Amino acid sequence: MLNPQWLKTLRAVIAEKGFQAAAETLSISQPTVSLHISKLEQQLGVALINRNKTACHPTEAAKRLMPFIDSILNLNQQAIEAIAKDSIRVGASSNIGIYMLQPPISAYLDKQGASHIELMIDNNPNIVRKMVNFELDIAVVEWWQPEAGFITKLWKVEPLVFITSPQNSLGKLKEISLEQLQHFSLIGGEIGTGTGRILSEKFTGHLKVPRTSMQLGSTEAVKQAVKAGMGVSLVPASSVIDEVTQGSLCAVPVAQGALSKSLMIVMRESNQPNRSQQNFINHLNSSI
């Protein structure tokens, strides 16, 4: 096991480019800094610092180690904090975290005895990565590739709607069919949410998958582009409630609810939710 304190010392030596400067930054003695680096080099069996008269520089081995140091130290700190306080680390993909999850979290926190919630909102691939790397306790995602060691539970089914600007005559449609959709070029949003997979599954046989006219990276960017008359798109219904109410966007349902996403709650199979986590999950399920 790599000693977190030795790693912290190595990071300081590299950042400060010297042992004495690192010692001052860490409020420890220079011999202690030297001991930490020596112990770490012995454990790894490689040199980590090149020393010269003017400064210290990381070796190639140290450069390879550096990307892992922050993760190790952060995880170590999170473990300490998890023991010290009743806290749940919740991750949510962007659309869920921005448009759907915050009201139920707010309602949960109003409950007596509720655990502290640390909410992280990021794109779907990053939330998946953080869950796999033990940086989160629970994740609520649009897309999860089945993986050993994790279990998923359905949170809610979110319909996708076809959005246009109010000036577009398409906004007056009562609904739109897959047959009609196949002829449109759609403005794409965040990559990795599973929308492309859903379209590939639904548009089969004689139906052609709608083309993507541009890829903007987020639902917010997509909405602004559609408002400006740059095109049309498919987005989660919850993401345009305010705009539809205000009249700045039109949302057309897809016929027969043909396009929707199953939003999933993800947990670790080897670490069944504790009481606090289970209470939070129960609250999310009751908030639908």
Short mmCIF file of C-alpha atoms in Angstrom, two decimals:
data_model
loop_
_atom_site.label_atom_id
_atom_site.label_comp_id
_atom_site.label_asym_id
_atom_site.label_seq_id
_atom_site.Cartn_x
_atom_site.Cartn_y
_atom_site.Cartn_z
CA MET A 1 0.00 0.00 0.00
CA LEU A 2 1.32 3.44 -0.89
CA ASN A 3 1.60 5.71 2.11
CA PRO A 4 -0.59 8.82 1.53
CA GLN A 5 1.79 11.02 3.53
CA TRP A 6 4.76 9.99 1.41
CA LEU A 7 2.75 10.74 -1.74
CA LYS A 8 1.78 14.13 -0.36
CA THR A 9 5.43 14.86 0.30
CA LEU A 10 6.43 13.82 -3.22
CA ARG A 11 3.78 16.10 -4.69
CA ALA A 12 5.10 19.00 -2.61
CA VAL A 13 8.74 18.38 -3.63
CA ILE A 14 7.76 18.37 -7.29
CA ALA A 15 5.56 21.46 -6.95
CA GLU A 16 8.16 23.42 -4.96
CA LYS A 17 11.15 22.01 -6.89
CA GLY A 18 13.09 21.46 -3.71
CA PHE A 19 13.21 19.59 -0.40
CA GLN A 20 13.54 22.64 1.85
CA ALA A 21 10.68 24.47 0.14
CA ALA A 22 8.52 21.36 0.40
CA ALA A 23 9.36 21.05 4.09
CA GLU A 24 8.23 24.62 4.69
CA THR A 25 5.02 24.07 2.74
CA LEU A 26 4.20 20.92 4.71
CA SER A 27 5.45 22.30 8.06
CA ILE A 28 7.80 19.38 8.58
CA SER A 29 11.60 19.12 8.69
CA GLN A 30 13.78 18.65 5.62
CA PRO A 31 15.15 15.32 6.93
CA THR A 32 11.55 14.10 7.20
CA VAL A 33 10.94 15.08 3.59
CA SER A 34 14.08 13.20 2.54
CA LEU A 35 12.96 10.16 4.55
CA HIS A 36 9.52 10.13 2.92
CA ILE A 37 10.98 10.29 -0.59
CA SER A 38 13.57 7.63 0.23
CA LYS A 39 10.93 5.28 1.67
CA LEU A 40 8.70 5.76 -1.37
CA GLU A 41 11.59 5.14 -3.77
CA GLN A 42 12.52 1.98 -1.87
CA GLN A 43 8.94 0.72 -1.96
CA LEU A 44 8.53 1.35 -5.69
CA GLY A 45 12.05 0.33 -6.60
CA VAL A 46 12.65 3.41 -8.77
CA ALA A 47 14.16 6.88 -8.42
CA LEU A 48 11.52 9.60 -8.23
CA ILE A 49 13.53 12.82 -7.94
CA ASN A 50 16.48 14.09 -9.96
CA ARG A 51 18.52 16.49 -7.87
CA ASN A 52 20.89 19.20 -9.06
CA LYS A 53 22.40 22.35 -7.57
CA THR A 54 19.48 24.60 -8.48
CA ALA A 55 16.32 22.49 -8.28
CA CYS A 56 14.70 19.09 -8.05
CA HIS A 57 12.80 17.56 -10.95
CA PRO A 58 10.58 14.47 -11.24
CA THR A 59 11.91 11.42 -13.00
CA GLU A 60 9.89 9.75 -15.73
CA ALA A 61 8.63 7.25 -13.12
CA ALA A 62 7.42 10.12 -10.91
CA LYS A 63 5.64 11.71 -13.87
CA ARG A 64 3.79 8.44 -14.45
CA LEU A 65 2.85 8.31 -10.78
CA MET A 66 1.61 11.92 -10.53
CA PRO A 67 -1.85 11.42 -12.13
CA PHE A 68 -2.68 8.88 -9.44
CA ILE A 69 -1.53 10.89 -6.43
CA ASP A 70 -4.47 13.31 -6.31
CA SER A 71 -6.95 10.45 -6.69
CA ILE A 72 -5.32 8.47 -3.90
CA LEU A 73 -5.16 11.46 -1.55
CA ASN A 74 -8.72 12.52 -2.36
CA LEU A 75 -10.05 9.02 -1.78
CA ASN A 76 -8.12 8.83 1.50
CA GLN A 77 -9.67 12.14 2.63
CA GLN A 78 -13.14 11.04 1.58
CA ALA A 79 -12.80 7.84 3.59
CA ILE A 80 -11.84 9.83 6.67
CA GLU A 81 -14.76 12.22 6.19
CA ALA A 82 -17.20 9.37 5.59
CA ILE A 83 -16.34 7.93 9.00
CA ALA A 84 -16.48 11.31 10.70
CA LYS A 85 -19.91 12.35 9.39
CA ASP A 86 -23.09 10.90 7.96
CA SER A 87 -22.70 11.90 4.34
CA ILE A 88 -23.74 10.44 0.98
CA ARG A 89 -21.77 11.16 -2.18
CA VAL A 90 -24.27 11.32 -5.03
CA GLY A 91 -23.32 11.72 -8.67
CA ALA A 92 -25.72 12.66 -11.45
CA SER A 93 -25.31 12.98 -15.19
CA SER A 94 -25.87 16.54 -16.40
CA ASN A 95 -29.50 16.34 -17.53
CA ILE A 96 -30.57 14.49 -14.38
CA GLY A 97 -28.59 16.69 -12.01
CA ILE A 98 -29.64 19.98 -13.58
CA TYR A 99 -33.29 19.33 -14.41
CA MET A 100 -34.59 16.47 -12.25
CA LEU A 101 -32.62 15.62 -9.12
CA GLN A 102 -32.26 18.84 -7.17
CA PRO A 103 -35.93 19.24 -6.06
CA PRO A 104 -36.10 15.74 -4.51
CA ILE A 105 -32.69 16.29 -2.87
CA SER A 106 -33.91 19.58 -1.42
CA ALA A 107 -37.03 17.86 -0.09
CA TYR A 108 -34.89 15.07 1.38
CA LEU A 109 -32.63 17.53 3.19
CA ASP A 110 -35.69 19.14 4.79
CA LYS A 111 -36.48 15.88 6.54
CA GLN A 112 -35.47 15.47 10.17
CA GLY A 113 -32.35 13.36 10.54
CA ALA A 114 -31.47 13.51 6.84
CA SER A 115 -27.88 12.74 5.92
CA HIS A 116 -25.68 15.38 4.33
CA ILE A 117 -25.66 15.08 0.53
CA GLU A 118 -22.56 15.82 -1.53
CA LEU A 119 -23.92 16.24 -5.05
CA MET A 120 -21.65 16.08 -8.09
CA ILE A 121 -23.06 16.88 -11.54
CA ASP A 122 -20.96 15.98 -14.57
CA ASN A 123 -21.31 14.40 -17.99
CA ASN A 124 -22.48 10.81 -18.00
CA PRO A 125 -19.09 9.19 -18.83
CA ASN A 126 -17.36 11.10 -15.99
CA ILE A 127 -20.03 10.12 -13.46
CA VAL A 128 -19.63 6.48 -14.52
CA ARG A 129 -15.85 6.77 -14.13
CA LYS A 130 -16.14 8.35 -10.67
CA MET A 131 -18.53 5.61 -9.57
CA VAL A 132 -16.14 2.91 -10.74
CA ASN A 133 -13.24 4.70 -8.98
CA PHE A 134 -15.08 4.74 -5.61
CA GLU A 135 -15.45 8.52 -5.68
CA LEU A 136 -19.24 8.23 -5.36
CA ASP A 137 -21.61 6.13 -3.24
CA ILE A 138 -24.63 6.38 -5.55
CA ALA A 139 -25.01 7.48 -9.16
CA VAL A 140 -28.13 8.45 -11.08
CA VAL A 141 -27.41 8.17 -14.79
CA GLU A 142 -28.96 8.16 -18.25
CA TRP A 143 -26.72 5.39 -19.50
CA TRP A 144 -24.86 2.63 -17.70
CA GLN A 145 -23.01 -0.21 -19.38
CA PRO A 146 -23.60 -3.37 -17.26
CA GLU A 147 -20.47 -3.99 -15.23
CA ALA A 148 -19.53 -6.65 -12.67
CA GLY A 149 -19.72 -5.44 -9.09
CA PHE A 150 -22.60 -3.00 -9.60
CA ILE A 151 -26.36 -3.22 -9.45
CA THR A 152 -28.87 -0.87 -11.05
CA LYS A 153 -32.45 -0.01 -10.22
CA LEU A 154 -34.89 1.90 -12.37
CA TRP A 155 -35.55 5.41 -11.03
CA LYS A 156 -37.91 6.80 -13.65
CA VAL A 157 -38.70 6.67 -17.34
CA GLU A 158 -38.11 10.04 -18.99
CA PRO A 159 -39.76 10.73 -22.37
CA LEU A 160 -37.81 12.47 -25.11
CA VAL A 161 -39.58 15.34 -26.85
CA PHE A 162 -39.01 17.02 -30.20
CA ILE A 163 -38.23 20.71 -29.68
CA THR A 164 -38.51 23.63 -32.08
CA SER A 165 -38.56 27.40 -31.88
CA PRO A 166 -42.03 29.01 -31.56
CA GLN A 167 -41.59 30.44 -35.07
CA ASN A 168 -41.30 26.95 -36.58
CA SER A 169 -44.62 25.56 -37.80
CA LEU A 170 -43.56 22.11 -36.57
CA GLY A 171 -44.15 23.35 -33.04
CA LYS A 172 -47.91 23.27 -33.69
CA LEU A 173 -47.91 19.48 -34.17
CA LYS A 174 -49.85 17.48 -31.57
CA GLU A 175 -47.25 14.71 -31.86
CA ILE A 176 -44.54 13.49 -34.20
CA SER A 177 -43.97 9.93 -35.43
CA LEU A 178 -40.77 8.02 -35.93
CA GLU A 179 -41.55 8.00 -39.66
CA GLN A 180 -41.53 11.80 -39.64
CA LEU A 181 -38.47 12.09 -37.40
CA GLN A 182 -36.27 10.01 -39.69
CA HIS A 183 -36.19 12.85 -42.22
CA PHE A 184 -34.80 15.48 -39.82
CA SER A 185 -31.27 16.49 -38.96
CA LEU A 186 -31.10 16.88 -35.19
CA ILE A 187 -28.87 19.12 -33.09
CA GLY A 188 -26.95 16.83 -30.74
CA GLY A 189 -26.14 17.55 -27.10
CA GLU A 190 -23.97 15.77 -24.56
CA ILE A 191 -22.16 12.69 -25.84
CA GLY A 192 -22.38 9.49 -23.80
CA THR A 193 -25.98 9.82 -22.54
CA GLY A 194 -27.26 6.85 -24.55
CA THR A 195 -29.50 8.87 -26.89
CA GLY A 196 -27.67 7.53 -29.93
CA ARG A 197 -28.17 3.96 -28.72
CA ILE A 198 -31.90 4.56 -28.25
CA LEU A 199 -32.23 5.97 -31.76
CA SER A 200 -30.31 3.03 -33.23
CA GLU A 201 -32.64 0.60 -31.44
CA LYS A 202 -35.86 2.35 -32.44
CA PHE A 203 -35.03 3.29 -36.02
CA THR A 204 -34.73 -0.14 -37.58
CA GLY A 205 -35.96 -1.83 -40.73
CA HIS A 206 -37.28 0.76 -43.17
CA LEU A 207 -36.68 3.62 -40.71
CA LYS A 208 -33.46 5.60 -41.07
CA VAL A 209 -31.71 6.99 -37.98
CA PRO A 210 -32.02 10.81 -37.98
CA ARG A 211 -28.83 12.62 -38.93
CA THR A 212 -26.95 14.89 -36.52
CA SER A 213 -26.50 18.41 -37.87
CA MET A 214 -24.13 19.57 -35.11
CA GLN A 215 -22.87 18.35 -31.73
CA LEU A 216 -23.05 21.06 -29.06
CA GLY A 217 -22.06 19.18 -25.90
CA SER A 218 -24.92 20.07 -23.55
CA THR A 219 -28.70 20.34 -23.43
CA GLU A 220 -28.44 24.01 -22.48
CA ALA A 221 -26.46 24.72 -25.66
CA VAL A 222 -28.98 22.73 -27.70
CA LYS A 223 -31.89 24.72 -26.29
CA GLN A 224 -30.22 28.03 -27.12
CA ALA A 225 -29.51 26.87 -30.67
CA VAL A 226 -33.12 25.78 -31.18
CA LYS A 227 -34.41 29.07 -29.76
CA ALA A 228 -32.21 30.88 -32.27
CA GLY A 229 -33.81 28.92 -35.12
CA MET A 230 -30.68 26.90 -35.91
CA GLY A 231 -32.53 23.60 -36.01
CA VAL A 232 -34.54 21.06 -34.05
CA SER A 233 -33.62 18.42 -31.49
CA LEU A 234 -34.71 15.65 -29.14
CA VAL A 235 -34.26 16.34 -25.41
CA PRO A 236 -35.59 15.00 -22.10
CA ALA A 237 -39.05 16.42 -21.41
CA SER A 238 -37.99 17.64 -17.95
CA SER A 239 -35.27 19.81 -19.45
CA VAL A 240 -37.66 22.18 -21.26
CA ILE A 241 -40.51 22.61 -18.77
CA ASP A 242 -39.60 26.24 -18.04
CA GLU A 243 -39.07 27.17 -21.69
CA VAL A 244 -42.36 25.61 -22.79
CA THR A 245 -44.18 27.42 -19.97
CA GLN A 246 -42.56 30.72 -20.96
CA GLY A 247 -43.26 30.14 -24.67
CA SER A 248 -39.61 30.31 -25.77
CA LEU A 249 -39.63 26.68 -27.03
CA CYS A 250 -42.20 24.24 -28.33
CA ALA A 251 -42.07 20.60 -27.23
CA VAL A 252 -43.81 18.00 -29.39
CA PRO A 253 -44.39 14.52 -27.89
CA VAL A 254 -43.17 11.53 -29.88
CA ALA A 255 -46.13 9.38 -30.94
CA GLN A 256 -47.03 6.55 -28.57
CA GLY A 257 -44.18 7.50 -26.25
CA ALA A 258 -41.85 5.73 -28.66
CA LEU A 259 -38.68 7.46 -27.44
CA SER A 260 -37.79 7.49 -23.76
CA LYS A 261 -34.88 6.89 -21.41
CA SER A 262 -34.75 4.60 -18.41
CA LEU A 263 -32.90 6.59 -15.76
CA MET A 264 -31.01 4.32 -13.40
CA ILE A 265 -29.80 4.42 -9.80
CA VAL A 266 -26.42 2.65 -9.56
CA MET A 267 -24.95 1.09 -6.40
CA ARG A 268 -22.10 -1.27 -5.61
CA GLU A 269 -23.08 -4.90 -5.34
CA SER A 270 -20.36 -5.65 -2.78
CA ASN A 271 -21.41 -2.73 -0.59
CA GLN A 272 -25.16 -2.79 -0.12
CA PRO A 273 -26.56 0.63 0.79
CA ASN A 274 -26.32 1.48 4.46
CA ARG A 275 -29.37 2.84 6.25
CA SER A 276 -28.72 6.45 5.26
CA GLN A 277 -28.17 5.55 1.61
CA GLN A 278 -31.23 3.31 1.53
CA ASN A 279 -33.36 6.06 3.07
CA PHE A 280 -32.17 8.45 0.37
CA ILE A 281 -32.88 5.94 -2.40
CA ASN A 282 -36.36 5.30 -0.96
CA HIS A 283 -36.96 9.04 -0.98
CA LEU A 284 -35.90 9.33 -4.63
CA ASN A 285 -38.26 6.51 -5.60
CA SER A 286 -41.15 8.14 -3.75
CA SER A 287 -40.49 11.51 -5.41
CA ILE A 288 -41.45 10.31 -8.90
#
